Amino acid sequence: MVSRVIPVEPFDLVLFGATGDLAQRKILPGLYHRFEVGQMPEDARIIGTARSDMDSDAFREQLRASMQEFAPGFEKDTLDRFLTHVDYVPVDALGAAGWDTLSKSLRDDVVRAFYLSVGPKLFSGIAQRLHENGLATPDSRIVVEKPFGNDLASAKALNEGLRACFEEHQIYRIDHYLGKETVQNLMALRFANSLFEPLWNSTHVDHVQITVAETVGVEGRGAYYDQSGAMRDMIQNHLVQLLCLTAMEPPSKFAPNAVRDEKVKVIEALEPVVQADIARGQYRAEKGESGYVDHVGNPASRTESFIALKAHIGNWRWAGVPFYLRTGKRLRARESEIAVFFRDPPHTIFPNVGPLHGNVLVIRLQPDEGITLRTTIKDPGPGGFRLSDVALDMSFADALGADVRAQDAYERLIMDVIRGDQTLFMRGDEAEAAWAWVDPIIHGWEERGDRPSRYDQGSSGPEEALMLMHRDGRRWRQIGG
Ligand code: NAP
């Protein structure tokens, strides 16, 4: 099945930080792909900006080189045509240079979007200059990248800075996890099928495991990461978002505020996490390989590259159901999934088969996006009645065609910005509520001077993470199957 492509309205997209890593690696190749399939209309324009002094031709050549690296399958003719839509204006985001030229290059009769692919310190300053220079029209959109703050106070300050110049309905806070096909399929699975929703509560669900495991370390972004850590970099945004979509009540309609209202309610219902329900880790140096502290250049670092924790949602639906969240660097496989463990059958009618296992619904986000349902069936053949656990397995690539898998989360999200659809973007109160939940945990570590435990590279994290589960008589699903 090939997905239908509906062209979006003509637009001017101003990309701040256009020479940076994210822009060259994800955003611009993503736009190319939308152009390639015909979703980006002929009169759309992309205006890259950064401080680097160059003209549009030089920027296009830079982009052509990046495409060799980050989108190697491109067609030369299509790229040539795409590049005719791309311009560059040097702008100093915090100074006066370039704003006038940028202003003159924008059209009044098309959708206008400003994508801030720059560090968060520049967000408020850019918003202010867009406003002062009359570039921020009532209908224009502003897109901001993560991290959205470093704690509750800084997130509030960012929100204030943006809201001084833009209305909330114009602000798009990106969490690229929400642009993943499977994450949206989680909503389809829950709310477009009648099978699961009656079971989606504490009566039938034993617990939920959400895992985002990476094999990469923090090399290359050590300075940033050491100020952040897994709690701020992953749990506060991506894993909390996955938890929200798993746990939220059905919204009355699939509309931005209806969905986001339900997500905020989940975050606000999260109970404080006690220290005993948290395992923090840092990958160690071993076998000639450098470790976390080498990668961040800070031998005394107390920042975690791994965290596992047990969360509880204090509401009627989920009372008593633990949500175990786990994420880390340099683990044994790259894998992201949500696993919903249903309760064991209450009684077995089969003699001599041992305890029956509950069903497990696994929503795989990466690497192979799809859904698996663990079921118990009879072992085939004569000679007694034996049972086996088998998986009903659906890979989106197989079921829906390669086209669906190929689309990167950024492609979808940028097109949603142009369409004016905020459903897959975090609202300001959502970001603040998530910080309000994680801040006390981080403050506790800082006040006590807690150090994360060391774990082996290529493992499943520190021993404490296993103990967190064992104490509850449960087990983590194995990372990497
Ligand atoms: P980067 O490689 O350091 O790029 C920063 C960009 O901002 C460059 O184009 C730089 O160009 C421009 N810039 C810096 N100061 C400026 C100023 N005063 N005025 C105008 N332009 C300025 O950063 P990045 O990795 O692309 O990340 C950008 C944002 O995305 C950050 O908030 C980051 O946290 C977030 N993010 C990145 C990734 C990723 O994979 N890279 C993933 C998720 C989120 P000039 O120096 O020429 O001005």
Short mmCIF file of C-alpha atoms and ligand atoms in Angstrom, two decimals:
data_model
loop_
_atom_site.label_atom_id
_atom_site.label_comp_id
_atom_site.label_asym_id
_atom_site.label_seq_id
_atom_site.Cartn_x
_atom_site.Cartn_y
_atom_site.Cartn_z
CA MET A 1 0.00 0.00 0.00
CA VAL A 2 1.44 3.38 -0.97
CA SER A 3 0.44 6.36 1.16
CA ARG A 4 -1.52 9.12 -0.53
CA VAL A 5 0.30 12.40 -0.97
CA ILE A 6 -1.74 15.58 -0.71
CA PRO A 7 0.28 18.71 -1.55
CA VAL A 8 0.34 21.34 1.19
CA GLU A 9 -0.32 25.05 0.68
CA PRO A 10 2.47 27.20 -0.82
CA PHE A 11 4.83 28.33 1.93
CA ASP A 12 7.92 30.32 2.91
CA LEU A 13 9.89 28.34 5.48
CA VAL A 14 12.67 30.29 7.17
CA LEU A 15 15.15 27.86 8.65
CA PHE A 16 17.32 29.38 11.39
CA GLY A 17 20.49 27.35 11.99
CA ALA A 18 20.41 26.14 8.38
CA THR A 19 24.13 25.34 8.33
CA GLY A 20 23.91 23.27 11.54
CA ASP A 21 23.90 19.53 12.05
CA LEU A 22 20.17 19.01 12.53
CA ALA A 23 19.22 21.15 9.54
CA GLN A 24 21.68 19.47 7.19
CA ARG A 25 21.13 15.94 8.47
CA LYS A 26 17.35 15.84 9.01
CA ILE A 27 15.35 18.94 8.16
CA LEU A 28 16.62 19.78 4.67
CA PRO A 29 16.85 16.14 3.50
CA GLY A 30 13.32 15.70 4.92
CA LEU A 31 12.06 18.62 2.86
CA TYR A 32 13.78 17.19 -0.20
CA HIS A 33 11.90 13.91 0.28
CA ARG A 34 8.57 15.73 0.58
CA PHE A 35 9.42 17.55 -2.64
CA GLU A 36 10.38 14.27 -4.30
CA VAL A 37 6.98 12.69 -3.60
CA GLY A 38 5.11 15.81 -4.67
CA GLN A 39 3.93 17.08 -1.29
CA MET A 40 5.95 20.28 -1.38
CA PRO A 41 4.25 22.54 -3.93
CA GLU A 42 6.11 24.21 -6.79
CA ASP A 43 5.80 27.68 -5.29
CA ALA A 44 7.16 26.70 -1.86
CA ARG A 45 10.40 28.32 -0.71
CA ILE A 46 12.96 27.48 1.92
CA ILE A 47 15.15 30.32 3.16
CA GLY A 48 18.13 29.14 5.16
CA THR A 49 19.71 31.52 7.62
CA ALA A 50 22.73 31.48 9.92
CA ARG A 51 25.56 33.90 10.67
CA SER A 52 27.95 32.34 8.13
CA ASP A 53 28.48 34.79 5.32
CA MET A 54 27.68 33.14 1.99
CA ASP A 55 25.28 33.56 -0.90
CA SER A 56 22.46 31.25 -1.95
CA ASP A 57 24.62 29.44 -4.52
CA ALA A 58 27.24 28.58 -1.89
CA PHE A 59 24.53 27.36 0.49
CA ARG A 60 23.00 25.17 -2.22
CA GLU A 61 26.41 23.63 -2.88
CA GLN A 62 26.83 22.96 0.84
CA LEU A 63 23.42 21.31 0.89
CA ARG A 64 24.25 19.23 -2.20
CA ALA A 65 27.29 17.86 -0.35
CA SER A 66 25.23 17.11 2.78
CA MET A 67 22.70 15.24 0.69
CA GLN A 68 25.46 12.90 -0.53
CA GLU A 69 26.02 11.98 3.10
CA PHE A 70 22.53 12.07 4.60
CA ALA A 71 20.22 11.20 1.69
CA PRO A 72 22.53 9.28 -0.66
CA GLY A 73 19.67 7.80 -2.70
CA PHE A 74 18.59 11.19 -4.11
CA GLU A 75 17.94 11.69 -7.82
CA LYS A 76 20.18 14.33 -9.32
CA ASP A 77 17.48 15.97 -11.47
CA THR A 78 15.05 16.09 -8.58
CA LEU A 79 17.67 17.58 -6.29
CA ASP A 80 18.49 20.23 -8.92
CA ARG A 81 14.80 21.16 -9.07
CA PHE A 82 14.52 21.11 -5.26
CA LEU A 83 17.50 23.46 -4.94
CA THR A 84 15.75 26.08 -7.07
CA HIS A 85 13.37 26.45 -4.10
CA VAL A 86 16.21 27.05 -1.64
CA ASP A 87 17.79 30.42 -0.79
CA TYR A 88 20.08 31.69 1.92
CA VAL A 89 20.21 34.99 3.83
CA PRO A 90 22.93 35.59 6.43
CA VAL A 91 21.25 36.71 9.67
CA ASP A 92 22.67 37.29 13.11
CA ALA A 93 19.88 36.02 15.32
CA LEU A 94 20.80 38.31 18.19
CA GLY A 95 22.09 41.29 16.24
CA ALA A 96 20.72 43.64 13.57
CA ALA A 97 22.42 42.19 10.49
CA GLY A 98 20.31 40.47 7.87
CA TRP A 99 16.79 41.07 9.18
CA ASP A 100 15.91 43.66 6.59
CA THR A 101 16.95 41.41 3.70
CA LEU A 102 15.09 38.50 5.26
CA SER A 103 11.96 40.61 5.63
CA LYS A 104 12.07 41.67 1.96
CA SER A 105 12.46 38.09 0.79
CA LEU A 106 9.17 36.93 2.36
CA ARG A 107 5.83 36.87 0.57
CA ASP A 108 2.55 38.00 2.15
CA ASP A 109 0.16 35.59 0.48
CA VAL A 110 1.62 32.21 1.51
CA VAL A 111 1.96 30.23 4.74
CA ARG A 112 4.92 31.56 6.72
CA ALA A 113 6.88 29.37 9.12
CA PHE A 114 10.03 30.01 11.14
CA TYR A 115 11.94 26.88 12.15
CA LEU A 116 14.41 27.53 14.99
CA SER A 117 17.02 24.80 14.55
CA VAL A 118 19.34 26.62 16.93
CA GLY A 119 20.18 26.36 20.63
CA PRO A 120 17.35 27.30 23.04
CA LYS A 121 19.29 30.36 24.23
CA LEU A 122 18.39 31.96 20.90
CA PHE A 123 14.64 31.16 20.94
CA SER A 124 13.38 34.25 22.76
CA GLY A 125 15.78 36.62 20.98
CA ILE A 126 14.74 35.36 17.54
CA ALA A 127 11.05 35.51 18.45
CA GLN A 128 11.52 39.09 19.60
CA ARG A 129 13.33 40.15 16.41
CA LEU A 130 10.73 38.46 14.23
CA HIS A 131 8.14 40.48 16.08
CA GLU A 132 10.04 43.79 16.04
CA ASN A 133 10.79 43.50 12.33
CA GLY A 134 7.18 42.79 11.51
CA LEU A 135 7.92 39.28 10.20
CA ALA A 136 5.63 37.55 12.70
CA THR A 137 2.20 37.87 11.11
CA PRO A 138 -0.89 36.64 13.03
CA ASP A 139 -0.93 33.52 10.89
CA SER A 140 2.78 32.67 10.90
CA ARG A 141 4.16 29.67 12.79
CA ILE A 142 7.26 29.25 14.90
CA VAL A 143 8.86 25.85 15.43
CA VAL A 144 11.28 25.19 18.28
CA GLU A 145 13.57 22.23 18.78
CA LYS A 146 14.29 20.33 21.94
CA PRO A 147 15.57 20.76 24.59
CA PHE A 148 12.65 22.89 25.71
CA GLY A 149 14.30 24.13 28.88
CA ASN A 150 16.58 22.53 31.38
CA ASP A 151 14.12 22.64 34.27
CA LEU A 152 10.70 24.07 35.08
CA ALA A 153 11.97 27.62 35.59
CA SER A 154 13.81 27.75 32.25
CA ALA A 155 10.85 26.14 30.41
CA LYS A 156 8.56 28.81 31.87
CA ALA A 157 11.00 31.52 30.78
CA LEU A 158 11.09 30.07 27.24
CA ASN A 159 7.31 29.93 27.13
CA GLU A 160 7.09 33.54 28.28
CA GLY A 161 9.65 34.66 25.68
CA LEU A 162 7.75 32.92 22.86
CA ARG A 163 4.30 33.95 24.04
CA ALA A 164 5.35 37.60 24.21
CA CYS A 165 5.53 37.52 20.39
CA PHE A 166 3.41 34.54 19.27
CA GLU A 167 0.09 33.03 20.33
CA GLU A 168 0.12 29.45 21.63
CA HIS A 169 -1.67 28.28 18.47
CA GLN A 170 1.35 29.53 16.46
CA ILE A 171 4.00 27.73 18.55
CA TYR A 172 5.15 24.23 17.52
CA ARG A 173 7.40 22.50 20.09
CA ILE A 174 8.96 19.51 18.34
CA ASP A 175 9.30 16.13 19.95
CA HIS A 176 10.27 14.07 16.93
CA TYR A 177 9.11 10.86 18.64
CA LEU A 178 5.56 12.02 18.07
CA GLY A 179 6.21 12.08 14.32
CA LYS A 180 7.06 8.40 14.18
CA GLU A 181 4.54 6.29 12.30
CA THR A 182 4.19 3.75 15.10
CA VAL A 183 3.62 6.35 17.77
CA GLN A 184 0.64 7.63 15.85
CA ASN A 185 -0.41 4.09 15.22
CA LEU A 186 -0.63 3.68 18.97
CA MET A 187 -3.54 6.10 18.86
CA ALA A 188 -5.09 4.27 15.91
CA LEU A 189 -4.64 0.95 17.68
CA ARG A 190 -6.30 2.22 20.83
CA PHE A 191 -9.04 4.40 19.38
CA ALA A 192 -9.85 2.89 15.97
CA ASN A 193 -10.28 -0.67 17.31
CA SER A 194 -12.86 -1.82 19.82
CA LEU A 195 -10.75 -4.81 20.88
CA PHE A 196 -8.17 -3.16 23.13
CA GLU A 197 -9.88 -0.28 24.89
CA PRO A 198 -12.08 -2.40 27.22
CA LEU A 199 -8.90 -4.14 28.43
CA TRP A 200 -6.81 -0.97 28.74
CA ASN A 201 -6.99 -0.47 32.50
CA SER A 202 -5.84 -1.78 35.87
CA THR A 203 -8.33 -4.65 35.84
CA HIS A 204 -6.58 -6.27 32.88
CA VAL A 205 -3.13 -4.68 32.58
CA ASP A 206 -0.45 -5.88 34.99
CA HIS A 207 2.22 -3.36 34.04
CA VAL A 208 3.71 -1.43 31.12
CA GLN A 209 7.35 -1.26 30.04
CA ILE A 210 8.61 1.60 27.86
CA THR A 211 12.16 1.19 26.59
CA VAL A 212 14.29 3.46 24.43
CA ALA A 213 17.71 1.82 24.13
CA GLU A 214 20.59 3.19 22.09
CA THR A 215 23.90 1.63 21.10
CA VAL A 216 25.60 4.98 20.53
CA GLY A 217 27.37 6.81 23.33
CA VAL A 218 27.62 10.55 23.87
CA GLU A 219 30.75 11.12 21.76
CA GLY A 220 30.46 14.33 19.77
CA ARG A 221 27.82 15.89 22.01
CA GLY A 222 29.48 15.26 25.39
CA ALA A 223 29.56 18.88 26.54
CA TYR A 224 25.80 19.29 26.02
CA TYR A 225 24.92 15.83 27.32
CA ASP A 226 26.87 16.11 30.56
CA GLN A 227 24.78 19.15 31.51
CA SER A 228 21.65 17.20 30.73
CA GLY A 229 21.69 13.42 31.28
CA ALA A 230 19.14 10.76 30.41
CA MET A 231 16.44 12.18 32.69
CA ARG A 232 16.39 15.57 31.00
CA ASP A 233 17.39 14.43 27.51
CA MET A 234 15.03 11.47 27.14
CA ILE A 235 12.60 10.86 30.02
CA GLN A 236 11.21 14.38 30.41
CA ASN A 237 10.22 14.54 26.76
CA HIS A 238 10.25 11.36 24.64
CA LEU A 239 9.40 8.74 27.25
CA VAL A 240 6.83 10.91 29.00
CA GLN A 241 5.20 11.49 25.62
CA LEU A 242 5.06 7.76 24.93
CA LEU A 243 3.62 7.19 28.39
CA CYS A 244 0.96 9.83 27.76
CA LEU A 245 -0.19 8.29 24.48
CA THR A 246 -0.31 4.86 26.13
CA ALA A 247 -2.19 5.98 29.23
CA MET A 248 -4.41 8.88 28.19
CA GLU A 249 -8.19 8.77 28.11
CA PRO A 250 -9.79 8.71 24.66
CA PRO A 251 -10.01 12.33 23.46
CA SER A 252 -13.44 13.41 22.26
CA LYS A 253 -11.99 14.01 18.80
CA PHE A 254 -8.65 13.82 17.00
CA ALA A 255 -7.98 17.52 17.30
CA PRO A 256 -4.89 19.24 18.69
CA ASN A 257 -6.27 20.56 21.96
CA ALA A 258 -8.52 17.57 22.61
CA VAL A 259 -5.49 15.23 22.38
CA ARG A 260 -3.17 17.53 24.30
CA ASP A 261 -5.70 18.11 27.09
CA GLU A 262 -5.75 14.36 27.72
CA LYS A 263 -1.95 14.13 27.67
CA VAL A 264 -1.59 16.94 30.22
CA LYS A 265 -4.03 15.14 32.53
CA VAL A 266 -1.77 12.06 32.49
CA ILE A 267 1.35 14.08 33.31
CA GLU A 268 -0.44 15.90 36.10
CA ALA A 269 -1.56 12.56 37.53
CA LEU A 270 2.00 11.20 37.70
CA GLU A 271 2.89 10.54 41.32
CA PRO A 272 6.24 11.61 42.78
CA VAL A 273 8.88 8.92 42.26
CA VAL A 274 10.73 7.66 45.33
CA GLN A 275 14.49 7.14 45.05
CA ALA A 276 14.15 3.39 45.64
CA ASP A 277 12.21 3.17 42.37
CA ILE A 278 15.01 4.71 40.29
CA ALA A 279 18.19 3.15 38.88
CA ARG A 280 20.80 5.48 37.38
CA GLY A 281 23.84 4.34 35.44
CA GLN A 282 26.87 5.58 33.58
CA TYR A 283 28.70 3.39 31.04
CA ARG A 284 32.23 2.55 32.07
CA ALA A 285 35.50 2.39 30.16
CA GLU A 286 36.57 -1.14 29.34
CA LYS A 287 38.61 -3.34 27.00
CA GLY A 288 40.55 -0.43 25.60
CA GLU A 289 37.30 1.49 24.92
CA SER A 290 36.79 4.90 26.46
CA GLY A 291 33.84 5.38 28.78
CA TYR A 292 31.26 8.05 29.52
CA VAL A 293 33.57 10.30 31.56
CA ASP A 294 36.12 10.27 28.71
CA HIS A 295 33.43 11.11 26.17
CA VAL A 296 32.27 14.13 28.14
CA GLY A 297 35.78 15.09 29.26
CA ASN A 298 34.75 15.20 32.92
CA PRO A 299 36.29 12.51 35.16
CA ALA A 300 34.12 13.61 38.11
CA SER A 301 30.84 13.57 36.15
CA ARG A 302 27.75 12.49 38.09
CA THR A 303 25.47 12.62 35.07
CA GLU A 304 23.53 9.48 34.12
CA SER A 305 23.69 7.92 30.66
CA PHE A 306 21.07 5.37 31.74
CA ILE A 307 17.95 5.58 33.82
CA ALA A 308 15.18 3.18 34.74
CA LEU A 309 12.29 4.15 36.96
CA LYS A 310 8.89 3.03 38.11
CA ALA A 311 6.11 5.56 37.62
CA HIS A 312 2.55 5.46 38.90
CA ILE A 313 -0.38 7.33 37.44
CA GLY A 314 -2.75 8.32 40.20
CA ASN A 315 -6.09 8.04 38.47
CA TRP A 316 -9.02 5.63 38.34
CA ARG A 317 -7.90 3.81 35.19
CA TRP A 318 -4.29 3.10 36.18
CA ALA A 319 -4.31 2.88 40.00
CA GLY A 320 -1.74 0.28 41.05
CA VAL A 321 -0.35 -0.35 37.54
CA PRO A 322 3.39 0.40 37.36
CA PHE A 323 4.79 2.03 34.24
CA TYR A 324 8.47 1.12 34.02
CA LEU A 325 10.50 3.55 31.91
CA ARG A 326 14.03 2.74 30.78
CA THR A 327 16.47 4.49 28.49
CA GLY A 328 20.23 4.53 28.04
CA LYS A 329 23.29 4.88 25.85
CA ARG A 330 25.72 2.18 24.77
CA LEU A 331 23.27 -0.63 25.47
CA ARG A 332 23.20 -4.02 23.80
CA ALA A 333 20.86 -3.01 20.95
CA ARG A 334 19.10 -0.04 19.43
CA GLU A 335 15.48 -0.59 20.24
CA SER A 336 12.42 1.42 21.23
CA GLU A 337 9.17 -0.18 22.27
CA ILE A 338 6.12 0.01 24.45
CA ALA A 339 5.13 -3.34 25.96
CA VAL A 340 1.73 -3.71 27.64
CA PHE A 341 1.68 -6.80 29.88
CA PHE A 342 -1.80 -8.15 30.49
CA ARG A 343 -2.57 -10.09 33.65
CA ASP A 344 -2.06 -13.84 33.77
CA PRO A 345 -5.16 -15.97 33.21
CA PRO A 346 -6.79 -16.41 36.63
CA HIS A 347 -7.14 -20.19 36.39
CA THR A 348 -5.78 -22.98 34.22
CA ILE A 349 -7.87 -25.85 32.96
CA PHE A 350 -4.86 -27.62 31.43
CA PRO A 351 -3.14 -30.19 33.65
CA ASN A 352 0.67 -30.36 33.86
CA VAL A 353 1.42 -27.27 31.77
CA GLY A 354 2.81 -24.98 34.45
CA PRO A 355 1.68 -21.40 35.02
CA LEU A 356 0.13 -19.65 32.04
CA HIS A 357 1.64 -16.41 30.78
CA GLY A 358 -0.34 -13.24 30.23
CA ASN A 359 -0.57 -11.71 26.80
CA VAL A 360 1.88 -8.98 25.91
CA LEU A 361 1.16 -6.34 23.30
CA VAL A 362 4.39 -4.82 22.00
CA ILE A 363 4.38 -1.67 19.92
CA ARG A 364 7.82 -1.42 18.27
CA LEU A 365 9.02 2.06 17.34
CA GLN A 366 12.44 1.02 16.09
CA PRO A 367 14.22 -0.57 14.44
CA ASP A 368 11.47 -2.52 12.66
CA GLU A 369 8.26 -0.55 13.27
CA GLY A 370 5.35 -2.85 13.98
CA ILE A 371 3.12 -4.56 16.50
CA THR A 372 3.43 -7.95 18.16
CA LEU A 373 0.93 -9.74 20.37
CA ARG A 374 2.24 -12.59 22.49
CA THR A 375 -0.37 -15.30 22.66
CA THR A 376 -0.40 -18.83 24.04
CA ILE A 377 -1.35 -21.69 21.75
CA LYS A 378 -1.24 -25.46 21.79
CA ASP A 379 2.01 -27.03 20.70
CA PRO A 380 1.17 -28.82 17.45
CA GLY A 381 1.20 -32.61 17.28
CA PRO A 382 -0.11 -35.57 19.24
CA GLY A 383 1.22 -36.97 22.50
CA GLY A 384 -0.14 -34.80 25.24
CA PHE A 385 -1.35 -31.24 25.58
CA ARG A 386 1.48 -28.73 25.71
CA LEU A 387 1.32 -24.96 25.38
CA SER A 388 3.72 -22.49 23.73
CA ASP A 389 3.97 -18.72 23.64
CA VAL A 390 4.01 -17.42 20.08
CA ALA A 391 3.91 -13.95 18.62
CA LEU A 392 1.31 -12.59 16.24
CA ASP A 393 3.74 -10.33 14.47
CA MET A 394 3.03 -7.43 12.15
CA SER A 395 5.76 -5.34 10.61
CA PHE A 396 4.51 -2.10 9.06
CA ALA A 397 7.02 -2.38 6.25
CA ASP A 398 5.62 -5.79 5.25
CA ALA A 399 1.99 -4.95 5.85
CA LEU A 400 1.88 -1.47 4.37
CA GLY A 401 4.78 -1.35 1.91
CA ALA A 402 8.24 0.15 2.14
CA ASP A 403 6.95 3.65 1.42
CA VAL A 404 5.51 3.98 4.92
CA ARG A 405 8.75 3.03 6.62
CA ALA A 406 10.88 5.37 4.57
CA GLN A 407 9.26 8.55 5.87
CA ASP A 408 11.26 10.20 8.61
CA ALA A 409 9.46 11.75 11.59
CA TYR A 410 10.74 15.23 10.66
CA GLU A 411 9.11 15.03 7.23
CA ARG A 412 5.67 14.50 8.71
CA LEU A 413 6.12 17.11 11.42
CA ILE A 414 7.30 19.86 9.06
CA MET A 415 4.34 19.23 6.77
CA ASP A 416 2.03 19.38 9.82
CA VAL A 417 3.46 22.80 10.62
CA ILE A 418 2.61 24.01 7.12
CA ARG A 419 -0.86 22.48 7.42
CA GLY A 420 -1.30 24.21 10.78
CA ASP A 421 -1.93 20.97 12.67
CA GLN A 422 -0.51 21.03 16.23
CA THR A 423 -1.73 17.57 17.29
CA LEU A 424 1.77 16.07 17.30
CA PHE A 425 3.46 19.00 19.03
CA MET A 426 3.84 19.67 22.73
CA ARG A 427 1.77 22.45 24.20
CA GLY A 428 3.47 24.84 26.64
CA ASP A 429 1.61 23.56 29.70
CA GLU A 430 2.54 19.99 28.75
CA ALA A 431 6.26 20.78 28.68
CA GLU A 432 5.97 22.59 32.03
CA ALA A 433 4.00 19.75 33.65
CA ALA A 434 6.67 17.24 32.58
CA TRP A 435 9.40 19.41 34.11
CA ALA A 436 7.36 19.79 37.29
CA TRP A 437 7.40 15.97 37.58
CA VAL A 438 11.13 15.41 36.89
CA ASP A 439 12.56 18.49 38.66
CA PRO A 440 12.20 17.15 42.25
CA ILE A 441 13.86 13.88 41.24
CA ILE A 442 16.88 15.68 39.78
CA HIS A 443 17.07 18.09 42.74
CA GLY A 444 17.12 15.07 45.08
CA TRP A 445 20.19 13.64 43.30
CA GLU A 446 21.92 16.99 43.31
CA GLU A 447 21.24 17.66 47.00
CA ARG A 448 22.46 14.22 48.07
CA GLY A 449 25.35 14.23 45.59
CA ASP A 450 24.24 10.85 44.23
CA ARG A 451 26.54 9.08 41.79
CA PRO A 452 25.19 6.81 39.07
CA SER A 453 26.33 3.16 39.13
CA ARG A 454 28.66 1.97 36.40
CA TYR A 455 27.46 -0.45 33.73
CA ASP A 456 29.18 -2.40 30.99
CA GLN A 457 28.95 -1.14 27.44
CA GLY A 458 26.78 -3.45 25.36
CA SER A 459 24.82 -4.57 28.44
CA SER A 460 21.22 -3.90 29.50
CA GLY A 461 22.24 -1.28 32.06
CA PRO A 462 23.27 -1.46 35.71
CA GLU A 463 22.34 -4.26 38.09
CA GLU A 464 20.01 -1.91 40.02
CA ALA A 465 17.74 -1.72 36.97
CA LEU A 466 17.28 -5.48 37.03
CA MET A 467 16.67 -5.38 40.79
CA LEU A 468 14.01 -2.71 40.34
CA MET A 469 11.97 -5.28 38.42
CA HIS A 470 12.96 -8.37 40.39
CA ARG A 471 11.79 -6.78 43.62
CA ASP A 472 8.34 -6.56 42.06
CA GLY A 473 8.49 -10.17 40.83
CA ARG A 474 8.75 -9.02 37.20
CA ARG A 475 11.35 -8.98 34.44
CA TRP A 476 12.38 -6.52 31.81
CA ARG A 477 11.95 -7.63 28.26
CA GLN A 478 15.36 -8.37 26.88
CA ILE A 479 16.84 -5.47 24.91
CA GLY A 480 17.50 -6.67 21.37
CA GLY A 481 15.19 -9.70 21.72
P1 NAP B 1 24.63 23.17 15.52
O1 NAP B 1 25.16 22.13 14.59
O2 NAP B 1 25.54 23.77 16.54
O3 NAP B 1 24.03 24.34 14.62
C1 NAP B 1 23.64 25.58 15.15
C2 NAP B 1 23.20 26.49 14.02
O4 NAP B 1 22.82 27.75 14.56
C3 NAP B 1 24.28 26.77 12.99
O5 NAP B 1 23.67 26.85 11.71
C4 NAP B 1 24.79 28.14 13.40
O6 NAP B 1 25.36 28.77 12.28
C5 NAP B 1 23.51 28.80 13.87
N1 NAP B 1 23.73 29.88 14.83
C6 NAP B 1 24.39 29.83 16.01
N2 NAP B 1 24.39 31.03 16.61
C7 NAP B 1 23.68 31.86 15.80
C8 NAP B 1 23.34 33.24 15.86
N3 NAP B 1 23.68 34.03 16.88
N4 NAP B 1 22.63 33.75 14.84
C9 NAP B 1 22.25 32.98 13.79
N5 NAP B 1 22.56 31.68 13.67
C10 NAP B 1 23.27 31.13 14.66
O7 NAP B 1 23.37 22.64 16.31
P2 NAP B 1 22.36 21.44 15.89
O8 NAP B 1 22.95 20.16 16.33
O9 NAP B 1 21.98 21.60 14.48
O10 NAP B 1 21.13 21.72 16.86
C11 NAP B 1 20.22 22.78 16.66
C12 NAP B 1 19.11 22.66 17.69
O11 NAP B 1 18.43 21.43 17.51
C13 NAP B 1 19.60 22.66 19.14
O12 NAP B 1 18.62 23.26 19.95
C14 NAP B 1 19.69 21.19 19.46
O13 NAP B 1 19.57 20.93 20.84
C15 NAP B 1 18.48 20.67 18.71
N6 NAP B 1 18.55 19.25 18.35
C16 NAP B 1 19.58 18.79 17.61
C17 NAP B 1 19.61 17.44 17.26
C18 NAP B 1 20.71 16.89 16.41
O14 NAP B 1 20.65 15.69 16.10
N7 NAP B 1 21.68 17.65 15.99
C19 NAP B 1 18.58 16.58 17.68
C20 NAP B 1 17.52 17.10 18.42
C21 NAP B 1 17.52 18.43 18.75
P3 NAP B 1 26.43 29.99 12.38
O15 NAP B 1 27.45 29.57 13.38
O16 NAP B 1 26.92 30.14 10.99
O17 NAP B 1 25.66 31.17 12.82
#
